Short mmCIF file of C-alpha atoms and ligand atoms in Angstrom, two decimals:
data_model
loop_
_atom_site.label_atom_id
_atom_site.label_comp_id
_atom_site.label_asym_id
_atom_site.label_seq_id
_atom_site.Cartn_x
_atom_site.Cartn_y
_atom_site.Cartn_z
CA GLU A 340 11.28 18.41 2.70
CA SER A 341 10.59 16.04 -0.25
CA GLN A 342 9.97 13.13 2.32
CA LEU A 343 12.08 10.89 -0.25
CA ASN A 344 14.00 7.99 1.12
CA PRO A 345 17.38 8.09 -0.49
CA ASN A 346 17.81 4.17 -0.15
CA TYR A 347 15.11 3.71 -2.48
CA ASN A 348 17.10 4.50 -5.56
CA PHE A 349 17.24 3.05 -9.16
CA VAL A 350 20.69 1.44 -8.15
CA ASN A 351 19.16 -0.81 -5.53
CA PHE A 352 16.17 -1.48 -7.79
CA VAL A 353 17.04 -4.81 -9.42
CA GLU A 354 15.82 -5.06 -12.98
CA GLY A 355 13.93 -8.03 -14.49
CA ASP A 356 11.35 -8.88 -16.95
CA SER A 357 8.56 -8.38 -14.24
CA ASN A 358 9.56 -4.66 -13.89
CA ARG A 359 11.35 -3.64 -17.08
CA LEU A 360 8.56 -1.47 -18.53
CA ALA A 361 7.71 0.34 -15.36
CA ARG A 362 11.41 0.80 -14.46
CA SER A 363 12.22 2.22 -17.83
CA ALA A 364 9.06 4.53 -17.89
CA GLY A 365 10.25 5.73 -14.45
CA MET A 366 13.65 6.45 -15.86
CA ALA A 367 12.12 8.36 -18.80
CA VAL A 368 10.02 10.39 -16.46
CA ALA A 369 13.16 11.04 -14.21
CA ASN A 370 15.20 12.23 -17.12
CA LYS A 371 12.47 14.85 -18.28
CA PRO A 372 9.92 15.42 -15.65
CA GLY A 373 6.81 16.70 -17.04
CA GLY A 374 8.13 16.57 -20.65
CA THR A 375 7.10 13.12 -21.57
CA SER A 376 3.82 11.66 -22.43
CA PHE A 377 4.11 9.46 -19.33
CA ASN A 378 1.89 12.10 -17.24
CA PRO A 379 0.65 11.01 -14.82
CA LEU A 380 2.96 7.81 -14.65
CA LEU A 381 0.82 5.16 -12.73
CA ILE A 382 2.66 2.28 -11.46
CA TYR A 383 0.33 -0.68 -10.19
CA GLY A 384 0.88 -4.04 -8.82
CA GLY A 385 0.41 -6.32 -5.77
CA VAL A 386 1.78 -5.85 -2.33
CA GLY A 387 5.58 -5.83 -1.91
CA LEU A 388 6.47 -5.72 -5.53
CA GLY A 389 8.31 -2.47 -5.23
CA LYS A 390 5.81 0.19 -5.98
CA THR A 391 6.88 2.42 -3.22
CA HIS A 392 10.57 1.65 -3.90
CA LEU A 393 10.16 2.71 -7.53
CA ALA A 394 8.11 5.87 -6.76
CA HIS A 395 10.94 7.11 -4.38
CA ALA A 396 13.66 6.04 -6.89
CA ILE A 397 12.08 8.51 -9.70
CA GLY A 398 12.00 11.22 -7.25
CA VAL A 399 15.49 10.65 -5.75
CA GLU A 400 16.75 10.66 -9.53
CA ILE A 401 14.90 13.90 -10.33
CA LYS A 402 16.42 15.58 -7.12
CA ASP A 403 19.81 14.36 -8.31
CA LYS A 404 19.36 15.78 -11.84
CA TYR A 405 17.34 18.81 -11.14
CA PRO A 406 18.15 19.99 -7.61
CA ASP A 407 16.03 23.10 -8.04
CA LYS A 408 12.79 21.34 -8.72
CA THR A 409 10.66 20.63 -5.73
CA VAL A 410 9.63 17.09 -5.41
CA LEU A 411 7.17 15.68 -2.87
CA TYR A 412 6.39 12.05 -2.01
CA ILE A 413 3.34 11.45 0.12
CA SER A 414 1.08 8.58 0.71
CA SER A 415 -2.57 8.98 -0.14
CA GLU A 416 -3.61 8.53 3.48
CA LYS A 417 -1.38 11.32 4.73
CA PHE A 418 -2.52 13.42 1.95
CA THR A 419 -6.37 12.80 2.86
CA GLN A 420 -5.40 13.50 6.61
CA GLN A 421 -3.78 16.80 5.73
CA PHE A 422 -6.96 17.78 3.40
CA ILE A 423 -9.36 17.02 6.20
CA ASP A 424 -7.04 18.99 8.81
CA SER A 425 -7.07 22.03 6.39
CA VAL A 426 -10.97 22.01 6.02
CA LYS A 427 -11.19 21.95 9.73
CA SER A 428 -8.82 24.73 10.34
CA ASN A 429 -10.26 26.69 7.40
CA THR A 430 -6.93 26.51 5.51
CA ARG A 431 -8.35 24.55 2.44
CA ASN A 432 -6.94 27.18 0.22
CA ASP A 433 -3.44 27.20 1.58
CA PHE A 434 -3.51 23.33 1.19
CA ILE A 435 -4.40 23.60 -2.54
CA HIS A 436 -2.02 26.26 -3.05
CA PHE A 437 0.86 24.42 -1.46
CA TYR A 438 0.15 21.25 -3.82
CA GLN A 439 -0.05 23.66 -6.79
CA MET A 440 3.32 24.98 -6.39
CA ILE A 441 5.08 21.52 -6.62
CA ASP A 442 7.05 20.50 -9.49
CA VAL A 443 6.87 16.58 -9.15
CA LEU A 444 4.09 15.28 -6.98
CA ILE A 445 4.14 11.45 -6.01
CA ILE A 446 1.30 10.12 -4.48
CA ASP A 447 1.55 6.53 -3.11
CA ASP A 448 -1.27 3.93 -2.82
CA VAL A 449 -4.02 6.06 -4.42
CA GLN A 450 -6.46 3.27 -4.01
CA PHE A 451 -6.98 4.48 -0.42
CA LEU A 452 -8.67 7.64 -2.10
CA SER A 453 -11.67 5.38 -2.96
CA GLY A 454 -14.79 6.37 -1.56
CA LYS A 455 -13.39 9.64 -0.27
CA ALA A 456 -15.22 11.94 -2.33
CA GLY A 457 -14.12 15.21 -0.89
CA THR A 458 -10.32 14.41 -1.11
CA GLN A 459 -10.92 13.15 -4.72
CA ASP A 460 -12.38 16.49 -5.42
CA VAL A 461 -9.56 18.47 -4.20
CA PHE A 462 -7.05 16.13 -5.92
CA PHE A 463 -8.67 16.47 -9.26
CA HIS A 464 -8.28 20.39 -9.03
CA ILE A 465 -4.53 20.06 -7.96
CA PHE A 466 -3.98 17.35 -10.66
CA ASN A 467 -5.49 19.65 -13.34
CA HIS A 468 -3.54 22.62 -12.39
CA LEU A 469 -0.10 20.64 -12.28
CA HIS A 470 -0.94 18.94 -15.35
CA GLN A 471 -1.70 22.09 -17.35
CA ASN A 472 1.59 23.67 -16.10
CA GLY A 473 3.61 20.81 -17.43
CA LYS A 474 4.51 19.51 -13.89
CA GLN A 475 4.81 15.74 -13.30
CA VAL A 476 2.51 13.43 -11.43
CA ILE A 477 3.42 9.93 -10.33
CA LEU A 478 0.83 7.92 -8.66
CA THR A 479 1.10 4.19 -7.44
CA SER A 480 -1.79 1.81 -6.78
CA ASP A 481 -2.66 -1.75 -6.10
CA LYS A 482 -4.82 -2.04 -9.00
CA ALA A 483 -4.93 -0.92 -12.75
CA PRO A 484 -7.16 2.00 -13.19
CA VAL A 485 -9.94 0.08 -15.04
CA ASP A 486 -10.22 -2.07 -11.75
CA MET A 487 -10.53 0.80 -9.35
CA GLN A 488 -13.74 1.06 -7.27
CA ASP A 489 -15.19 4.25 -5.97
CA ILE A 490 -13.02 6.66 -7.59
CA GLU A 491 -14.64 9.35 -9.57
CA GLN A 492 -14.79 8.91 -13.22
CA ARG A 493 -13.47 12.13 -14.19
CA LEU A 494 -10.40 11.32 -11.74
CA LEU A 495 -10.00 7.82 -13.41
CA SER A 496 -10.03 9.32 -16.92
CA ARG A 497 -7.33 11.63 -15.70
CA PHE A 498 -5.30 8.66 -14.29
CA LYS A 499 -5.53 7.04 -17.88
CA TRP A 500 -3.99 10.07 -19.56
CA GLY A 501 -0.45 8.96 -19.10
CA LEU A 502 0.88 5.68 -18.90
CA SER A 503 0.04 2.72 -16.50
CA ALA A 504 3.03 0.33 -15.96
CA GLU A 505 2.46 -2.82 -14.01
CA LEU A 506 5.06 -4.15 -11.61
CA GLN A 507 4.48 -8.08 -11.81
CA ALA A 508 5.73 -10.78 -9.57
CA PRO A 509 9.50 -11.45 -10.24
CA ASP A 510 10.43 -14.45 -12.19
CA TYR A 511 12.89 -16.95 -10.63
CA GLU A 512 16.09 -15.32 -12.13
CA THR A 513 14.98 -11.90 -10.74
CA ARG A 514 14.18 -13.36 -7.38
CA VAL A 515 17.80 -14.76 -7.13
CA SER A 516 19.23 -11.36 -8.28
CA ILE A 517 17.32 -9.49 -5.80
CA LEU A 518 18.38 -11.81 -2.98
CA GLN A 519 22.07 -11.54 -4.16
CA ASN A 520 21.76 -7.68 -4.25
CA LYS A 521 20.27 -7.58 -0.70
CA LEU A 522 23.12 -10.00 0.56
CA TYR A 523 25.66 -8.03 -1.19
CA ARG A 524 24.52 -4.69 0.37
CA ASP A 525 24.35 -6.23 3.94
CA GLY A 526 27.85 -7.55 3.26
CA VAL A 527 26.78 -11.23 3.91
CA GLU A 528 27.88 -14.14 2.21
CA MET A 529 25.41 -17.16 1.80
CA PRO A 530 25.84 -20.38 -0.05
CA GLU A 531 24.20 -20.44 -3.47
CA GLU A 532 21.88 -23.47 -2.87
CA ILE A 533 20.26 -21.41 0.08
CA VAL A 534 19.90 -18.62 -1.98
CA GLU A 535 18.27 -20.72 -4.73
CA TYR A 536 16.09 -22.50 -2.16
CA ILE A 537 14.67 -19.26 -0.85
CA ALA A 538 14.21 -17.93 -4.53
CA LYS A 539 12.29 -21.17 -5.39
CA ASN A 540 9.98 -21.13 -2.50
CA ILE A 541 8.93 -17.43 -2.02
CA LYS A 542 7.48 -16.23 -5.23
CA SER A 543 5.04 -13.44 -5.16
CA ASN A 544 6.50 -10.87 -2.86
CA VAL A 545 9.80 -9.06 -2.62
CA ARG A 546 9.37 -7.79 0.92
CA GLU A 547 9.14 -11.50 1.81
CA LEU A 548 12.31 -12.27 0.07
CA GLU A 549 13.96 -9.65 2.05
CA GLY A 550 12.16 -10.86 5.13
CA VAL A 551 13.71 -14.40 4.91
CA ILE A 552 17.20 -12.86 4.55
CA ILE A 553 16.74 -10.71 7.48
CA SER A 554 15.56 -13.48 9.64
CA MET A 555 18.23 -15.72 8.47
CA ILE A 556 20.88 -13.18 9.44
CA ALA A 557 19.16 -12.39 12.79
CA GLN A 558 18.92 -16.07 13.67
CA ALA A 559 22.29 -17.12 12.62
CA SER A 560 24.09 -14.41 14.50
CA PHE A 561 21.91 -14.95 17.39
CA ASN A 562 22.39 -18.48 17.79
CA ARG A 563 25.95 -18.37 16.60
CA LYS A 564 24.71 -20.63 13.78
CA GLU A 565 25.81 -21.08 10.22
CA PHE A 566 23.60 -20.61 7.36
CA THR A 567 22.20 -24.05 6.66
CA ILE A 568 19.46 -25.16 4.36
CA GLU A 569 17.59 -26.48 7.46
CA LEU A 570 17.52 -22.88 9.00
CA ALA A 571 16.39 -21.69 5.50
CA LYS A 572 13.47 -24.20 5.40
CA GLN A 573 12.29 -23.34 8.81
CA ILE A 574 12.07 -19.58 8.07
CA VAL A 575 10.58 -19.92 4.61
CA ASP A 576 8.04 -22.19 6.12
CA LYS A 577 6.99 -19.56 8.42
CA PHE A 578 6.70 -17.00 5.91
CA VAL A 579 4.61 -19.33 3.59
CA LYS A 580 2.30 -20.32 6.51
CA ASN A 581 1.70 -16.66 7.26
CA THR A 582 0.83 -15.63 3.91
CA LYS A 583 -1.55 -18.66 3.14
CA LYS A 584 -3.39 -18.03 6.39
CA GLU A 585 -6.63 -16.58 5.02
CA LEU A 586 -8.46 -14.99 7.78
CA SER A 587 -12.03 -16.45 8.49
CA ILE A 588 -15.19 -14.46 9.05
CA ASP A 589 -15.39 -16.08 12.40
CA TYR A 590 -11.87 -15.17 13.45
CA ILE A 591 -12.64 -11.47 12.52
CA GLN A 592 -15.75 -11.54 14.41
CA LYS A 593 -13.84 -12.87 17.44
CA VAL A 594 -11.19 -10.18 17.16
CA VAL A 595 -13.40 -7.38 16.73
CA SER A 596 -15.67 -8.29 19.55
CA LYS A 597 -12.79 -8.98 21.85
CA TYR A 598 -11.40 -5.48 20.97
CA PHE A 599 -14.64 -3.97 22.07
CA ASP A 600 -15.14 -6.01 25.10
CA MET A 601 -18.16 -7.82 24.05
CA ASP A 602 -19.15 -11.27 22.94
CA VAL A 603 -19.64 -12.43 19.42
CA ALA A 604 -23.45 -12.75 20.14
CA THR A 605 -23.81 -9.18 21.25
CA LEU A 606 -21.89 -8.09 18.14
CA GLN A 607 -24.38 -9.96 16.09
CA SER A 608 -27.41 -9.08 17.89
CA LYS A 609 -30.28 -6.93 16.60
CA THR A 610 -29.66 -3.90 18.88
CA ARG A 611 -29.22 -0.41 17.50
CA LYS A 612 -26.94 0.66 20.33
CA ARG A 613 -24.34 2.86 18.69
CA HIS A 614 -21.14 1.01 19.75
CA ILE A 615 -22.58 -2.34 19.02
CA VAL A 616 -23.53 -1.42 15.44
CA GLN A 617 -20.07 0.09 14.88
CA ALA A 618 -18.43 -3.02 16.05
CA ARG A 619 -20.64 -4.97 13.76
CA GLN A 620 -19.91 -2.74 10.85
CA LEU A 621 -16.24 -2.99 11.34
CA ALA A 622 -16.46 -6.75 11.34
CA MET A 623 -18.28 -6.61 7.89
CA TYR A 624 -15.76 -4.11 6.66
CA PHE A 625 -12.81 -6.30 7.47
CA ALA A 626 -14.56 -9.36 6.32
CA LYS A 627 -15.13 -7.74 2.86
CA ARG A 628 -11.40 -6.42 3.03
CA MET A 629 -9.39 -9.62 4.24
CA THR A 630 -11.52 -12.49 2.99
CA LYS A 631 -12.82 -13.39 -0.52
CA SER A 632 -16.32 -13.95 0.61
CA SER A 633 -19.29 -12.25 -1.06
CA LEU A 634 -21.11 -9.46 0.52
CA ALA A 635 -24.11 -11.90 0.93
CA SER A 636 -22.00 -14.52 2.60
CA ILE A 637 -20.48 -11.96 4.89
CA GLY A 638 -23.76 -10.70 5.76
CA SER A 639 -25.30 -13.99 6.41
CA GLN A 640 -22.44 -14.94 8.77
CA ILE A 641 -22.62 -11.81 10.71
CA GLY A 642 -25.95 -11.82 12.29
CA LYS A 643 -27.94 -12.86 9.06
CA ARG A 644 -27.74 -9.40 7.38
CA ASP A 645 -28.29 -8.87 3.68
CA HIS A 646 -25.67 -7.62 1.27
CA ALA A 647 -26.95 -4.18 1.11
CA THR A 648 -26.29 -3.95 4.84
CA VAL A 649 -22.69 -5.04 4.48
CA LEU A 650 -22.19 -2.79 1.48
CA HIS A 651 -23.72 0.19 3.66
CA ALA A 652 -21.36 -0.97 6.64
CA CYS A 653 -18.33 -0.54 4.29
CA LYS A 654 -19.21 2.79 3.26
CA THR A 655 -20.04 3.99 6.58
CA VAL A 656 -16.67 2.86 7.91
CA ASP A 657 -14.66 4.59 5.03
CA ASN A 658 -16.70 7.67 5.77
CA LEU A 659 -16.00 7.57 9.57
CA THR A 660 -12.31 6.62 9.01
CA GLU A 661 -12.02 9.97 6.99
CA THR A 662 -13.83 12.24 9.66
CA ASP A 663 -13.45 10.71 13.09
CA LYS A 664 -10.00 10.43 14.70
CA GLN A 665 -11.11 7.92 17.23
CA PHE A 666 -12.76 5.67 14.70
CA LYS A 667 -9.77 5.86 12.61
CA LYS A 668 -7.77 4.56 15.50
CA TYR A 669 -10.12 1.47 15.83
CA VAL A 670 -9.42 0.69 12.05
CA GLU A 671 -5.84 0.96 12.58
CA ASP A 672 -5.63 -1.05 15.85
CA LEU A 673 -7.90 -3.83 14.34
CA THR A 674 -5.84 -3.88 11.14
CA LYS A 675 -2.74 -4.64 13.29
CA LYS A 676 -4.31 -7.16 15.40
CA LEU A 677 -5.73 -9.05 12.46
CA THR A 678 -2.49 -9.00 10.23
CA LEU A 679 0.13 -9.49 12.67
P1 LIG B 1219 5.11 -2.16 -2.48
O1 LIG B 1219 4.98 -0.62 -2.48
O2 LIG B 1219 4.81 -2.48 -3.91
O3 LIG B 1219 4.17 -2.86 -1.54
P2 LIG B 1219 7.70 -1.84 -1.75
O4 LIG B 1219 8.26 -0.73 -2.75
O5 LIG B 1219 7.48 -1.45 -0.36
O6 LIG B 1219 6.43 -2.62 -2.32
O7 LIG B 1219 8.84 -2.99 -1.84
C1 LIG B 1219 9.02 -4.07 -0.66
C2 LIG B 1219 10.34 -4.19 -0.63
O8 LIG B 1219 10.94 -5.05 -1.66
C3 LIG B 1219 11.27 -3.02 -0.31
O9 LIG B 1219 12.04 -3.28 0.64
C4 LIG B 1219 11.95 -2.77 -1.60
O10 LIG B 1219 13.11 -2.21 -1.57
C5 LIG B 1219 12.05 -4.11 -2.13
N1 LIG B 1219 12.00 -4.31 -3.61
C6 LIG B 1219 11.01 -4.38 -4.33
N2 LIG B 1219 11.25 -4.57 -5.56
C7 LIG B 1219 12.78 -4.72 -5.70
C8 LIG B 1219 13.53 -4.55 -6.81
N3 LIG B 1219 13.20 -4.75 -8.16
N4 LIG B 1219 14.84 -4.69 -6.25
C9 LIG B 1219 15.23 -4.54 -5.09
N5 LIG B 1219 14.36 -4.39 -4.31
C10 LIG B 1219 13.01 -4.41 -4.44
MG1 LIG B 1220 3.87 0.60 -1.11
#
């Protein structure tokens, strides 16, 4: 099972200035997997800009051209989980062997390997084996290798061996094409001025462009309405507001304490009771992940701690997420609560 999504293909991936380099590098790799200097091919860029789509498209194209090659798509979270499970069940060698047999390995969102030393180590060995044997590795990340944190130097240097290609936010014309392409595929007609209105107002995320179209179609059919510019305005406003909403540290503390059924004062208190310490560390972790505040500022707002305490909290959460299923669930639940 390649885990590839056939709907994420090159035909559906609208070309524009913002993605031309990454797209053509992806095409080159698909034509000659393992046979170009683009190995690994690392696609990086912000949320919703098409990294996952393009990574699948390369895999789908390779499967089409070379049906005998084994292609595997996997998220780095799932890869990490599989590795941890293999350690627990004493099947680490089977895990490594499985990955070393693959012709084209696609790992999505490698930034999630950050801080996970064990997984990085095993990936390093798999990577070397594949690369030495002329197999293709394709990676995606939300950052360029130079900006990645808590990834081992030797792995980072491997990431830089091939080509790093950025997916940028699409320009206006590309946004219009993406919208038109989506409408065409859904068999929906929409007045040009509405398409242009959406393209003018949603700028930095293709997923949101699609989201507006999906909401428009749902609203219009549900209320038996026409596609009007007013409806477009309402929906676009909602999307813009949601994106702009920067979470505050206060809000994060409230959500975390409520989740653990305690009040904010308890979360901030000096106690060393384990569940309270964990709640506090989670609040610090989410404050670091979801706000632009410095470690020092996060510390001072969460019970007057210093920046080293916050840094330690973030590392602890990363480690526990990797080793403790229950804790991982906390992080997942809270991520949902904070972002929905
Ligand atoms: P990322 O992995 O970078 O967060 P995704 O690959 O999940 O982004 O893309 C988000 C959505 O936008 C997907 O539905 C994808 O099909 C669509 N998309 C992104 N870029 C393009 C593009 N150039 N043409 C068509 N659809 C795109
Ligand atoms: Mg993605």
